PDB file of C-alpha atoms in Angstrom:
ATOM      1  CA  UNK A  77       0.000   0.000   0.000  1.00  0.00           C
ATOM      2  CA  UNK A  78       3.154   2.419   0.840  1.00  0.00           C
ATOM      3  CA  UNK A  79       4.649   1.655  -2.635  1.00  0.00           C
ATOM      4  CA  UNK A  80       1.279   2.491  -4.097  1.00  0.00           C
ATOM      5  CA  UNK A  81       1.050   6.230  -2.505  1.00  0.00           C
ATOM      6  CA  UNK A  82       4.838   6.345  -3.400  1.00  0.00           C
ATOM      7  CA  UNK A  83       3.689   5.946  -7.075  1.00  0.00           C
ATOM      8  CA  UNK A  84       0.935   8.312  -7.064  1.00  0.00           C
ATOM      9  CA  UNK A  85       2.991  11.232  -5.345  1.00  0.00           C
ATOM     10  CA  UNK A  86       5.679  10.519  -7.620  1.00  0.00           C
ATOM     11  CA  UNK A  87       3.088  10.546 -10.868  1.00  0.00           C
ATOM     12  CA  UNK A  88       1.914  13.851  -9.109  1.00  0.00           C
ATOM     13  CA  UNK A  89       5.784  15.060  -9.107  1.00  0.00           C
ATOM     14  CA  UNK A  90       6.128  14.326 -12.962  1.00  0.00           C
ATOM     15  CA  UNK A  91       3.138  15.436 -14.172  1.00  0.00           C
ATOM     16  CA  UNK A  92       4.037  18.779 -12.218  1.00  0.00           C
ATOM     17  CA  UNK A  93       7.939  18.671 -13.483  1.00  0.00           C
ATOM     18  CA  UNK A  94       6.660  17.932 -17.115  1.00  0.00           C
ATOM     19  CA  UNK A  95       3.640  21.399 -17.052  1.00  0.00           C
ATOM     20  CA  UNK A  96       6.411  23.404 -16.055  1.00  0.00           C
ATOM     21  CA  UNK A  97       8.464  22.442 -18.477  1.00  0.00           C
ATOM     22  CA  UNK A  98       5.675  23.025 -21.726  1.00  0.00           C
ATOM     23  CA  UNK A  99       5.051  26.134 -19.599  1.00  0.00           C
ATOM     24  CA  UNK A 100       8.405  27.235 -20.066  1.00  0.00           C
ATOM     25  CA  UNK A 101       8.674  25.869 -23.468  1.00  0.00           C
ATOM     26  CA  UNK A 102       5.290  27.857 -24.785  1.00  0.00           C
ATOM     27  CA  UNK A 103       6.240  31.432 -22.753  1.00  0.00           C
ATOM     28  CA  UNK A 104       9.961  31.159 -24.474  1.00  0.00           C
ATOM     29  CA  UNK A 105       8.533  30.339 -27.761  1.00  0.00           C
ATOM     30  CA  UNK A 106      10.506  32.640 -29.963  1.00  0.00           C
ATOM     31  CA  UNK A 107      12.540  35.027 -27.760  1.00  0.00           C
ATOM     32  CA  UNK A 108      15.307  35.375 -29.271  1.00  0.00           C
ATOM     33  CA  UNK A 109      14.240  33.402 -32.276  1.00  0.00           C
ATOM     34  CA  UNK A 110      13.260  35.334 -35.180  1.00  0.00           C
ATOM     35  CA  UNK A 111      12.306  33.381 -38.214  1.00  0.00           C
ATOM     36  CA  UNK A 112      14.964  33.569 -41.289  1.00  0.00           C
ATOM     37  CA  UNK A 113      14.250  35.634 -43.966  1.00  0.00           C
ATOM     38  CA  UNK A 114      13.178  33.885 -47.215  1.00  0.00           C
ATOM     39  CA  UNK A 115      16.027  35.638 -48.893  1.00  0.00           C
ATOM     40  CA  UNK A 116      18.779  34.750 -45.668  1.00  0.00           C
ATOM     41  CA  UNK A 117      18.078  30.923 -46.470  1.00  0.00           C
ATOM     42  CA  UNK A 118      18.449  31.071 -50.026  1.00  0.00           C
ATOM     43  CA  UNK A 119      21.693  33.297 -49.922  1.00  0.00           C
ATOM     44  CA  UNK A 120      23.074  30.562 -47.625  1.00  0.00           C
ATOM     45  CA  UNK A 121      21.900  27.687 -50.071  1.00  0.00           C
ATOM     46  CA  UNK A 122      23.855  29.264 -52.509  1.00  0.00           C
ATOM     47  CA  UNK A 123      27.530  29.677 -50.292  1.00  0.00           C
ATOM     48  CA  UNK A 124      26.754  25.497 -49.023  1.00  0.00           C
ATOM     49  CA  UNK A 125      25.994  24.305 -52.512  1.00  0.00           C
ATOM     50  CA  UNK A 126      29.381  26.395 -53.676  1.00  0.00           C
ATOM     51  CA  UNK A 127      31.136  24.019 -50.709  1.00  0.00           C
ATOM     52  CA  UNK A 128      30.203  20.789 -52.598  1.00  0.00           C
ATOM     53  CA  UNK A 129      30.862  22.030 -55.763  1.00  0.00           C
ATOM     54  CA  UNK A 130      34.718  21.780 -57.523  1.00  0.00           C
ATOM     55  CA  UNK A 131      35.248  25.158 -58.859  1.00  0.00           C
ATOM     56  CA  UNK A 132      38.311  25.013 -61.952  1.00  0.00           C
ATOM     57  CA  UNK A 133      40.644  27.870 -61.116  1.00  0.00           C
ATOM     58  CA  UNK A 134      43.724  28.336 -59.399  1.00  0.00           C
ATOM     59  CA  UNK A 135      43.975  28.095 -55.490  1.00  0.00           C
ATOM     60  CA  UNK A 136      44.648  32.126 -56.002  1.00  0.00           C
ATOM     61  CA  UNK A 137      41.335  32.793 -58.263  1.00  0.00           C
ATOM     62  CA  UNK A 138      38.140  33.657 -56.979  1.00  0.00           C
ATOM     63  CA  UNK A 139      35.372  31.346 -56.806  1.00  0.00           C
ATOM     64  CA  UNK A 140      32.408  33.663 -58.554  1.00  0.00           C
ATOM     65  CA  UNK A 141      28.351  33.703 -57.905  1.00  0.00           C
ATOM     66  CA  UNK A 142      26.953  35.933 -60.570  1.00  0.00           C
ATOM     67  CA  UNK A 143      23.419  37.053 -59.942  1.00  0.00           C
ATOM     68  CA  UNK A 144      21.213  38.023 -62.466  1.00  0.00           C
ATOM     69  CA  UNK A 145      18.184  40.443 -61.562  1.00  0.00           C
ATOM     70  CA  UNK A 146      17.107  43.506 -59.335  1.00  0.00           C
ATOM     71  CA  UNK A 147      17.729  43.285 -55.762  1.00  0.00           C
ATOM     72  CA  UNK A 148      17.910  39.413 -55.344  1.00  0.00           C
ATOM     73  CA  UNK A 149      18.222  38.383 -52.034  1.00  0.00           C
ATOM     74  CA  UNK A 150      17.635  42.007 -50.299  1.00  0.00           C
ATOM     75  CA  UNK A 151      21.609  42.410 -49.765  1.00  0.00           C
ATOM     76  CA  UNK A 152      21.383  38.809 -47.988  1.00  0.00           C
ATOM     77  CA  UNK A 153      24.267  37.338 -50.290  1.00  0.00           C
ATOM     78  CA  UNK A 154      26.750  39.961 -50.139  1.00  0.00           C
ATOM     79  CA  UNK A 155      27.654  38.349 -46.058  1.00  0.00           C
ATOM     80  CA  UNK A 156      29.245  35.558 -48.191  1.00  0.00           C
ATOM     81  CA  UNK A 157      31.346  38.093 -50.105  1.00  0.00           C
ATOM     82  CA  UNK A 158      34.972  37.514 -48.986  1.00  0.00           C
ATOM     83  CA  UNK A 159      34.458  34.144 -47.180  1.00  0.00           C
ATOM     84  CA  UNK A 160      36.718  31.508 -47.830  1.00  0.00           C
ATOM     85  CA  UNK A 161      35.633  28.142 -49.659  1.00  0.00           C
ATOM     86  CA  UNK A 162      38.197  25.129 -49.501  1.00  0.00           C
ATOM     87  CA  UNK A 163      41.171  28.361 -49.587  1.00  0.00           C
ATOM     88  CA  UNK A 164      39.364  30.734 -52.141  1.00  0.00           C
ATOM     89  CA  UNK A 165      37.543  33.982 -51.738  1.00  0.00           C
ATOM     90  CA  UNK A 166      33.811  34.019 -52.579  1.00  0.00           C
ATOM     91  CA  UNK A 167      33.423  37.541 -55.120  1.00  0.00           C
ATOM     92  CA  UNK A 168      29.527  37.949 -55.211  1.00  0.00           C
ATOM     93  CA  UNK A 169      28.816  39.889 -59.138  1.00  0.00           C
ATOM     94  CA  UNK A 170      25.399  41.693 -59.847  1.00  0.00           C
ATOM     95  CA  UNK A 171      24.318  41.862 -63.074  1.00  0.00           C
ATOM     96  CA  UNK A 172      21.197  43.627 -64.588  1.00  0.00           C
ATOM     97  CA  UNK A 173      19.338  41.699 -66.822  1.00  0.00           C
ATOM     98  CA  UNK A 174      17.867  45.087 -68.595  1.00  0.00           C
ATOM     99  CA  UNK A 175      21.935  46.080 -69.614  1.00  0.00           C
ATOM    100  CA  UNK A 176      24.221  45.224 -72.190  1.00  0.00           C
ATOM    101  CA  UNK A 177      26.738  43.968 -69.247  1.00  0.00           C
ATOM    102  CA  UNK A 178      24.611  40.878 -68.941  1.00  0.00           C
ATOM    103  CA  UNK A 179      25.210  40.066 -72.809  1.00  0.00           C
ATOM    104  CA  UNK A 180      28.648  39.837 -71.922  1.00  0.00           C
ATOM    105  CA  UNK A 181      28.869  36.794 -70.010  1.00  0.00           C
ATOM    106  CA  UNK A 182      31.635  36.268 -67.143  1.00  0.00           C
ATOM    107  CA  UNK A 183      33.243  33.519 -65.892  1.00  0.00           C
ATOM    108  CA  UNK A 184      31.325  32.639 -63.004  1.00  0.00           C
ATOM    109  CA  UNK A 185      31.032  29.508 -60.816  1.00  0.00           C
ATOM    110  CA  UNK A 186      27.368  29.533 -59.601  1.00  0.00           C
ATOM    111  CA  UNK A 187      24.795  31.297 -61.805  1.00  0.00           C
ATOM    112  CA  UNK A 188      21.892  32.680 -60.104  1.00  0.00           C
ATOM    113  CA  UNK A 189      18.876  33.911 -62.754  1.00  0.00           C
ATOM    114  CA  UNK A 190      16.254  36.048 -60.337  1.00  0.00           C
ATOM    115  CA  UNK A 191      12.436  36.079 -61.023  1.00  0.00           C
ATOM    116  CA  UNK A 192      13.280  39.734 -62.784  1.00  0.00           C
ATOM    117  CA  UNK A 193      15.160  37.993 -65.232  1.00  0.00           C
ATOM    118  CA  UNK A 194      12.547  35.154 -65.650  1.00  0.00           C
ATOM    119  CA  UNK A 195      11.842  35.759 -69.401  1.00  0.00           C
ATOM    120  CA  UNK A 196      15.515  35.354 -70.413  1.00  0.00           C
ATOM    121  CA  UNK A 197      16.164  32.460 -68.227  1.00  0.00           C
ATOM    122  CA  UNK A 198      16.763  30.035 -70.982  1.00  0.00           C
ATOM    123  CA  UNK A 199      18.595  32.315 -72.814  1.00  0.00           C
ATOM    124  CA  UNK A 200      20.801  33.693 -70.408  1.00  0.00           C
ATOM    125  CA  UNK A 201      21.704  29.661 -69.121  1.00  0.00           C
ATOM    126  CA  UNK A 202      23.080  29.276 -72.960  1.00  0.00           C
ATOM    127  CA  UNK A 203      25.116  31.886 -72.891  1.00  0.00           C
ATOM    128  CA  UNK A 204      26.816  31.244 -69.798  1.00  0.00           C
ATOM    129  CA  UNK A 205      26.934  27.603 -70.474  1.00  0.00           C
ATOM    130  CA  UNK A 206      30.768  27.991 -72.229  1.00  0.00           C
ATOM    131  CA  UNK A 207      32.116  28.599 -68.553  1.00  0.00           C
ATOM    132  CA  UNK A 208      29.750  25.540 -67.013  1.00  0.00           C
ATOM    133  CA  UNK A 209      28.377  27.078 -63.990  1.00  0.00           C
ATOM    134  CA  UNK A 210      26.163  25.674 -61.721  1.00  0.00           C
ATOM    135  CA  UNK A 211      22.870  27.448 -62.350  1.00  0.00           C
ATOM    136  CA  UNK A 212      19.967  28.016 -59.654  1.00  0.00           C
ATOM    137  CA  UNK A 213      17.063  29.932 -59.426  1.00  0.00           C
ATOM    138  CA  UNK A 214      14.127  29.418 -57.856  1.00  0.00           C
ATOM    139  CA  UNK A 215      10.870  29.267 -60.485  1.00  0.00           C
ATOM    140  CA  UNK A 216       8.314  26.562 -61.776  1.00  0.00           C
ATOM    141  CA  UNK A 217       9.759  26.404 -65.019  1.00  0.00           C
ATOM    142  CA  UNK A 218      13.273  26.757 -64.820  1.00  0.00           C
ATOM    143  CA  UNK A 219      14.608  23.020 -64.125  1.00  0.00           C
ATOM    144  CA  UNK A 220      12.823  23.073 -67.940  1.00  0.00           C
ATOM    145  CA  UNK A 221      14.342  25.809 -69.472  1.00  0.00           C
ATOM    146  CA  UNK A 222      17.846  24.054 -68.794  1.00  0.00           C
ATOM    147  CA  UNK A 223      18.770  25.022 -65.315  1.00  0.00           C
ATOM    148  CA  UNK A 224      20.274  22.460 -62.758  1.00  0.00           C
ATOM    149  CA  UNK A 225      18.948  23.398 -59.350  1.00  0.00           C
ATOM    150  CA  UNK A 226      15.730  24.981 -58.619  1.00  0.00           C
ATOM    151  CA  UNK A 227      15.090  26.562 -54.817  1.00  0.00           C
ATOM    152  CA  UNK A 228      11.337  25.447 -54.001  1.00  0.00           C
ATOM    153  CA  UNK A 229       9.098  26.049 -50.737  1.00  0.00           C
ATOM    154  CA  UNK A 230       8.505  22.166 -49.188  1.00  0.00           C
ATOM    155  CA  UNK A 231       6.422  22.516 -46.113  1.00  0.00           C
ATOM    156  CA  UNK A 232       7.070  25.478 -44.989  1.00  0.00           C
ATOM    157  CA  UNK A 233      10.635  25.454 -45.566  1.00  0.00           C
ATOM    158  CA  UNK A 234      12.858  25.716 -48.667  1.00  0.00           C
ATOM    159  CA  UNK A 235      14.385  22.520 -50.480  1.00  0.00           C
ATOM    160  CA  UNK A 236      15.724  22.229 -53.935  1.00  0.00           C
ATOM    161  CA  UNK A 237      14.934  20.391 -56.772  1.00  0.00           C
ATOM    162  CA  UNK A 238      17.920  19.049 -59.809  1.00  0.00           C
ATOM    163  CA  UNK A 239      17.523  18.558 -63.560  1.00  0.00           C
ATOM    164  CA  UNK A 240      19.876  15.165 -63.440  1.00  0.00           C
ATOM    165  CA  UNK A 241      20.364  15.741 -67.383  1.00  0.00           C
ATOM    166  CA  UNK A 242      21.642  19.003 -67.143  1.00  0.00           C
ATOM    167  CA  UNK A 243      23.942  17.706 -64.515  1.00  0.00           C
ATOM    168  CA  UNK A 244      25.016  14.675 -66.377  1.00  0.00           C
ATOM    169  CA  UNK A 245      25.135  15.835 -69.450  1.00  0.00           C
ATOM    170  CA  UNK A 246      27.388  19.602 -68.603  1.00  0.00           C
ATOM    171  CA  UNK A 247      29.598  17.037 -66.298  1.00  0.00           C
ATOM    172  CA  UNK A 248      29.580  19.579 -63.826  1.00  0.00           C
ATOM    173  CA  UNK A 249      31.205  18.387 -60.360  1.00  0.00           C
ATOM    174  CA  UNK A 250      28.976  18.177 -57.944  1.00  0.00           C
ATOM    175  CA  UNK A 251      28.881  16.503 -54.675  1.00  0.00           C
ATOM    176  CA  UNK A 252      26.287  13.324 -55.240  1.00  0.00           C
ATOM    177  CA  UNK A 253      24.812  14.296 -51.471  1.00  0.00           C
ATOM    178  CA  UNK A 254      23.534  17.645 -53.247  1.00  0.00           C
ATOM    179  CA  UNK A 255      21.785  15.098 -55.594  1.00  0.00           C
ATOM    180  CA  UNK A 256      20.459  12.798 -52.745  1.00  0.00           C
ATOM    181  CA  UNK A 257      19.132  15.356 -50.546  1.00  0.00           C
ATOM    182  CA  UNK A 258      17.081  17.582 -53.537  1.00  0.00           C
ATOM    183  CA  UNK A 259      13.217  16.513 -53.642  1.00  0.00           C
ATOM    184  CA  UNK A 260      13.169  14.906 -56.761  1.00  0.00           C
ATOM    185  CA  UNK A 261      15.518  12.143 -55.900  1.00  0.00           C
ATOM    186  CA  UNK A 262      14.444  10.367 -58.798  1.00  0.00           C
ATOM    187  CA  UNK A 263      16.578  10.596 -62.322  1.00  0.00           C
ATOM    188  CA  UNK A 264      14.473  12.162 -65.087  1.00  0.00           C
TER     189      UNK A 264
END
């Protein structure tokens, strides 16, 4: 009978322990913790996929993301600017799509076509295609217009999708866990 009032004070002791602790849990519930930007997460997609990517250069050369488009990612890229990736500076280039400077392609490393420049998408991946860099953007119809990685909202949070073709077929050097982790796992 002793063990049995034991059990119940101690069930009373847990259940108290464990309100406290949702109590806790709900009145902390974002101090501190302000959701990331749409633009921060994407900015930062683009540095990680640059760290499983091998860029040709020199150790000494820059590795380049050229972004095509008005005011993509609110400033949110330019943090990356000067970082170091596997010894190399990160130089972050803006181009507008509306200029000549555009038509004058640059060797980049990561292309990055903005919803601005959504109407010259496919035409602006051919032209850059001579320096084979990985291209993302992050609209419905790009992985068809010949771009490699598309940025895509999954639940709430954003994923990526890959044209395997594209990837295959420029022979770009990718990491394979970039492949495995996009949403369309599948080969098409």
């Amino acid at each position: 009978m002793a063990e049995k009032g034991i059990m119940v004070g101690l069930s009373k002791t847990l259940r108290a322990i464990f309100l406290v602790l949702i109590l806790h849990s709900l009145c902390s519930w974002g101090q501190g913790l302000e959701p990331r930007k749409e633009s921060e997460v994407k900015a930062a997609y683009l540095f990680t996929f640059l760290k499983y990517l091998d860029c040709e250069g020199k150790a000494s050369d820059p590795i380049i993301i050229a972004v095509v488009g008005k005011e993509a990612f609110s400033g949110e890229l330019n943090k990356y600017a000067g970082r170091e990736i596997k010894g190399r500076k990160v130089q972050v280039v803006y181009l507008d799509h509306s200029s000549d400077e555009v038509k004058k392609p640059i060797k980049c490393h990561l292309l990055y076509i903005d919803d601005s420049a959504l109407l010259f998408q496919k035409e602006l991946i051919k032209l850059y295609q001579p320096f084979k860099p990985l291209t993302i953007a992050d609209n419905e119809w790009f992985l068809e217009s010949g771009g490699m990685i598309n940025l895509v909202e999954v639940s709430r949070k954003i994923r990526w999708e890959v044209n395997h073709k594209v990837i295959k077929d420029t022979e770009i050097a990718i990491s394979s866990k970039v492949l495995r982790l996009a949403v369309n796992k599948e080969k098409k």
